[in-house]
Amino acid sequence: MNRYLKLVHWEITRFWKMLAALAIVTIVLQCAGILYETHRYASEVYDRVESDHSTIAAFVQEHGKHSFIDGLARAGLAVYAPIALCIGGLVLYVFLIWYKEWFGKNAFIYRLLTLPTARRNIYFAKFTAILLFVFALVGLQLVLLPIEDGLYMMAGGDTLFESSNIFDLIANDRLLSMLIPQTFTDFVINYGAGAIAVFIGFTAVLLERSYKLKGIVAAILYIAAVGVFMMMPVLLPGNLTVTYWYTIEWFGIEAALGLVVAAVTVWLGLHLITKKVTV
Amino acid sequence: MEVKFNNRDPVYMQVVRHFKEQIATGHLAQGQVIPSRRELAGTLQINPNTAQKAYKEMEEQGLIVTEGNSPSRITSDERTLQSIRGELIADAVDAFVASVAKIQVPVDELLAIVKLRIEDSYAKHEAEGTSHD
Amino acid sequence: MIEVKGIGKKYGRKHVLREVSFTAEKGQITCLIGINGVGKSTVLKAIMGLTPVASGTILIDGRTVSSQLYDKITFIPDSITMPPNMTVDACMQFMKDYYASWNTKRAAELAGFFKLNGRDRVGELSKGNAAKLNLLLGLALDVDYVLMDEPFSGIDMFSREQIASVFTSHLIEERGVIITTHEINDIEHLIDKVVLLENGLVRREFETEEVRLQEGKSVMDVMREVYNG
């Protein structure tokens, strides 16, 4: 346990700079985007009011105030690109967190595999680290939204702009509501599926590290098999299932299948790292 | 202490021989404390097991004595010390005789050559010795 | 005792190890000799459980290798395996954090002997110093067995001498040591036992002093016989 925690800490120390970079990019891009869009909208409105010989009050009367939800939507790419970057970075790191150990002449894998601790601790430390990185970035986004809302109001003023309820905002946004689920069930589904995906990624890497080219083929076949297994209820003959089952039953079946996949994948990964992997 | 080892004779025997030479030439006096086997391994750059084996051999031959936990010393037994010198000379001469016998040199001629060569060699050694000091 | 019993391994279609068997005793320096690419490193990795073997067994004091044994046996690869941005001090701290067998006093002693600067980064060390740090990280562990892959290759004369002197010191004494090398010259006097590998087989296994005593041959002589004859 002790060494597992040390390994988690070790993984964090080796990634925190990258994590910080992702966080800074997110903060800077989102804030800049929101500020820019706020000013652009304000000047658009002023131009229009001026040319129409109208007043701001009349404009607001007619069109309503510009909410933070609208503001985020206008900022678009500046908000979503950093999120995509963070997701992409972490997905890449699911693989790099293993491959970096084999990089270069100074392959750290020699040391890592000969630590006097069960190798499953290495596996789970890496998994825990990925999970923590995900939560760190999602947490940042969650904290960042109200701050950005404040920034939005500060920059624009409350004559033309109004702040939004952050929970409504998340609920209305497909990407954000996926990352920050509204219900516990959604949380279990989204993050459960995510965790299984990470385990599958780990096992695929370990297959490749154990059997090289044959391992890659095996990994592709394994992923295909998992796909088919998860689709089993739909693929069953007659295709009655989709209409026959209630949502809750559907959820239960998929959850059970997911658990089986997770167990088999983790077992295979641990078997590979303890018995089959090669430096 | 610098010793040039050859690779074909057992290293421990070469170490024993080295000690015998040191004793015969008076570099090691009777009763003198000798380095521990670990120190010896370090200075001669040999395996500690080999140093151990050399010391065991020297103890069996009575060259060194170890009492209890105190460090090993060169023996004070006059007879053993005397025999070392004789043994070294006999060994060297035997080897020389074995190789020179094939050439069938008359004894007087051989002795004259040996005398000349050995005097040269001693002179050279002396010169080196003084220049070093 | 480390017992290697009939291990075999293939990379693709190539048999790296066909059937390799030998033993290495505690308190002795055993040297695996063979030309490059003969599978010497693979043998060490197999003993350490860093690569699986297709056949045969390996026992360390009668047990198969597992993570519990890594406080009893250590491996010093042919180049340092710590991340380049770590300092020498950080490397030692890392070892201390994970290994119960880490001997802080001995580590400090070795760092002094090798004249390593704690604030230097791994990536900036000279080849000789990197080799010394690599050696330090292994030798400061109070383990019964030390496996070293080519400890003398690719470093300057002075570092070689320093490293050789480690072999004659208490740092190695009473441990079981296996080293690999492709050139025996400098270390003939240091080793107790030789295992000659060729084509994935052990061609000869012998004690160096025994061969000198019984046959009047140097290790080089025996190698010549085996490889040419």
PDB file of N, CA, C and O in Angstrom, chain B residues 17 20-21 24-25 81-97 122:
ATOM      1  N   ARG B  17      54.273 -16.825  -3.768  1.00  0.00           N
ATOM      2  CA  ARG B  17      55.621 -16.655  -4.269  1.00  0.00           C
ATOM      3  C   ARG B  17      56.122 -15.223  -4.035  1.00  0.00           C
ATOM      4  O   ARG B  17      57.264 -14.998  -3.627  1.00  0.00           O
ATOM      5  N   LYS B  20      57.165 -14.863  -0.552  1.00  0.00           N
ATOM      6  CA  LYS B  20      58.443 -15.538  -0.316  1.00  0.00           C
ATOM      7  C   LYS B  20      59.593 -14.654  -0.784  1.00  0.00           C
ATOM      8  O   LYS B  20      60.615 -14.526  -0.105  1.00  0.00           O
ATOM      9  N   GLU B  21      59.415 -14.028  -1.941  1.00  0.00           N
ATOM     10  CA  GLU B  21      60.462 -13.138  -2.456  1.00  0.00           C
ATOM     11  C   GLU B  21      60.688 -11.964  -1.515  1.00  0.00           C
ATOM     12  O   GLU B  21      61.825 -11.583  -1.236  1.00  0.00           O
ATOM     13  N   ALA B  24      62.582 -13.305   1.454  1.00  0.00           N
ATOM     14  CA  ALA B  24      63.961 -13.671   1.132  1.00  0.00           C
ATOM     15  C   ALA B  24      64.838 -12.435   0.952  1.00  0.00           C
ATOM     16  O   ALA B  24      66.024 -12.432   1.290  1.00  0.00           O
ATOM     17  N   THR B  25      64.247 -11.368   0.390  1.00  0.00           N
ATOM     18  CA  THR B  25      65.038 -10.161   0.149  1.00  0.00           C
ATOM     19  C   THR B  25      65.014  -9.214   1.342  1.00  0.00           C
ATOM     20  O   THR B  25      65.584  -8.135   1.280  1.00  0.00           O
ATOM     21  N   LEU B  81      62.236 -19.610   7.642  1.00  0.00           N
ATOM     22  CA  LEU B  81      62.719 -18.441   6.916  1.00  0.00           C
ATOM     23  C   LEU B  81      63.952 -18.791   6.081  1.00  0.00           C
ATOM     24  O   LEU B  81      64.071 -18.366   4.927  1.00  0.00           O
ATOM     25  N   GLN B  82      64.829 -19.571   6.670  1.00  0.00           N
ATOM     26  CA  GLN B  82      66.037 -19.982   5.935  1.00  0.00           C
ATOM     27  C   GLN B  82      65.652 -20.789   4.703  1.00  0.00           C
ATOM     28  O   GLN B  82      66.182 -20.568   3.607  1.00  0.00           O
ATOM     29  N   SER B  83      64.715 -21.714   4.924  1.00  0.00           N
ATOM     30  CA  SER B  83      64.368 -22.626   3.825  1.00  0.00           C
ATOM     31  C   SER B  83      63.744 -21.883   2.650  1.00  0.00           C
ATOM     32  O   SER B  83      63.849 -22.309   1.504  1.00  0.00           O
ATOM     33  N   ILE B  84      63.080 -20.736   2.928  1.00  0.00           N
ATOM     34  CA  ILE B  84      62.420 -19.982   1.846  1.00  0.00           C
ATOM     35  C   ILE B  84      63.450 -19.536   0.816  1.00  0.00           C
ATOM     36  O   ILE B  84      63.279 -19.729  -0.394  1.00  0.00           O
ATOM     37  N   ARG B  85      64.526 -18.964   1.328  1.00  0.00           N
ATOM     38  CA  ARG B  85      65.563 -18.459   0.440  1.00  0.00           C
ATOM     39  C   ARG B  85      66.111 -19.598  -0.417  1.00  0.00           C
ATOM     40  O   ARG B  85      66.193 -19.486  -1.651  1.00  0.00           O
ATOM     41  N   GLY B  86      66.439 -20.705   0.279  1.00  0.00           N
ATOM     42  CA  GLY B  86      66.958 -21.867  -0.441  1.00  0.00           C
ATOM     43  C   GLY B  86      65.987 -22.365  -1.492  1.00  0.00           C
ATOM     44  O   GLY B  86      66.363 -22.645  -2.635  1.00  0.00           O
ATOM     45  N   GLU B  87      64.713 -22.364  -1.113  1.00  0.00           N
ATOM     46  CA  GLU B  87      63.671 -22.876  -2.016  1.00  0.00           C
ATOM     47  C   GLU B  87      63.554 -22.020  -3.268  1.00  0.00           C
ATOM     48  O   GLU B  87      63.476 -22.518  -4.391  1.00  0.00           O
ATOM     49  N   LEU B  88      63.559 -20.691  -3.064  1.00  0.00           N
ATOM     50  CA  LEU B  88      63.442 -19.772  -4.199  1.00  0.00           C
ATOM     51  C   LEU B  88      64.616 -19.940  -5.156  1.00  0.00           C
ATOM     52  O   LEU B  88      64.443 -19.998  -6.370  1.00  0.00           O
ATOM     53  N   ILE B  89      65.833 -20.012  -4.545  1.00  0.00           N
ATOM     54  CA  ILE B  89      67.016 -20.152  -5.384  1.00  0.00           C
ATOM     55  C   ILE B  89      66.954 -21.472  -6.149  1.00  0.00           C
ATOM     56  O   ILE B  89      67.155 -21.512  -7.368  1.00  0.00           O
ATOM     57  N   ALA B  90      66.600 -22.535  -5.436  1.00  0.00           N
ATOM     58  CA  ALA B  90      66.522 -23.855  -6.072  1.00  0.00           C
ATOM     59  C   ALA B  90      65.527 -23.846  -7.220  1.00  0.00           C
ATOM     60  O   ALA B  90      65.815 -24.332  -8.316  1.00  0.00           O
ATOM     61  N   ASP B  91      64.337 -23.232  -6.988  1.00  0.00           N
ATOM     62  CA  ASP B  91      63.305 -23.157  -8.030  1.00  0.00           C
ATOM     63  C   ASP B  91      63.829 -22.450  -9.271  1.00  0.00           C
ATOM     64  O   ASP B  91      63.682 -22.938 -10.397  1.00  0.00           O
ATOM     65  N   ALA B  92      64.446 -21.282  -9.033  1.00  0.00           N
ATOM     66  CA  ALA B  92      64.923 -20.475 -10.154  1.00  0.00           C
ATOM     67  C   ALA B  92      66.014 -21.217 -10.919  1.00  0.00           C
ATOM     68  O   ALA B  92      66.010 -21.263 -12.155  1.00  0.00           O
ATOM     69  N   VAL B  93      66.928 -21.798 -10.185  1.00  0.00           N
ATOM     70  CA  VAL B  93      68.028 -22.508 -10.835  1.00  0.00           C
ATOM     71  C   VAL B  93      67.508 -23.718 -11.600  1.00  0.00           C
ATOM     72  O   VAL B  93      67.915 -23.974 -12.733  1.00  0.00           O
ATOM     73  N   ASP B  94      66.566 -24.416 -10.998  1.00  0.00           N
ATOM     74  CA  ASP B  94      65.985 -25.582 -11.679  1.00  0.00           C
ATOM     75  C   ASP B  94      65.390 -25.188 -13.022  1.00  0.00           C
ATOM     76  O   ASP B  94      65.604 -25.853 -14.037  1.00  0.00           O
ATOM     77  N   ALA B  95      64.627 -24.088 -12.999  1.00  0.00           N
ATOM     78  CA  ALA B  95      63.987 -23.640 -14.238  1.00  0.00           C
ATOM     79  C   ALA B  95      65.041 -23.277 -15.274  1.00  0.00           C
ATOM     80  O   ALA B  95      64.917 -23.613 -16.462  1.00  0.00           O
ATOM     81  N   PHE B  96      66.085 -22.587 -14.797  1.00  0.00           N
ATOM     82  CA  PHE B  96      67.172 -22.177 -15.685  1.00  0.00           C
ATOM     83  C   PHE B  96      67.880 -23.391 -16.275  1.00  0.00           C
ATOM     84  O   PHE B  96      68.070 -23.489 -17.489  1.00  0.00           O
ATOM     85  N   VAL B  97      68.188 -24.322 -15.405  1.00  0.00           N
ATOM     86  CA  VAL B  97      68.891 -25.530 -15.843  1.00  0.00           C
ATOM     87  C   VAL B  97      68.061 -26.285 -16.868  1.00  0.00           C
ATOM     88  O   VAL B  97      68.566 -26.727 -17.897  1.00  0.00           O
ATOM     89  N   TYR B 122      72.429  -6.716 -11.427  1.00  0.00           N
ATOM     90  CA  TYR B 122      72.471  -6.116 -10.083  1.00  0.00           C
ATOM     91  C   TYR B 122      72.818  -4.630 -10.164  1.00  0.00           C
ATOM     92  O   TYR B 122      72.216  -3.801  -9.483  1.00  0.00           O
TER      93      TYR B 122
END
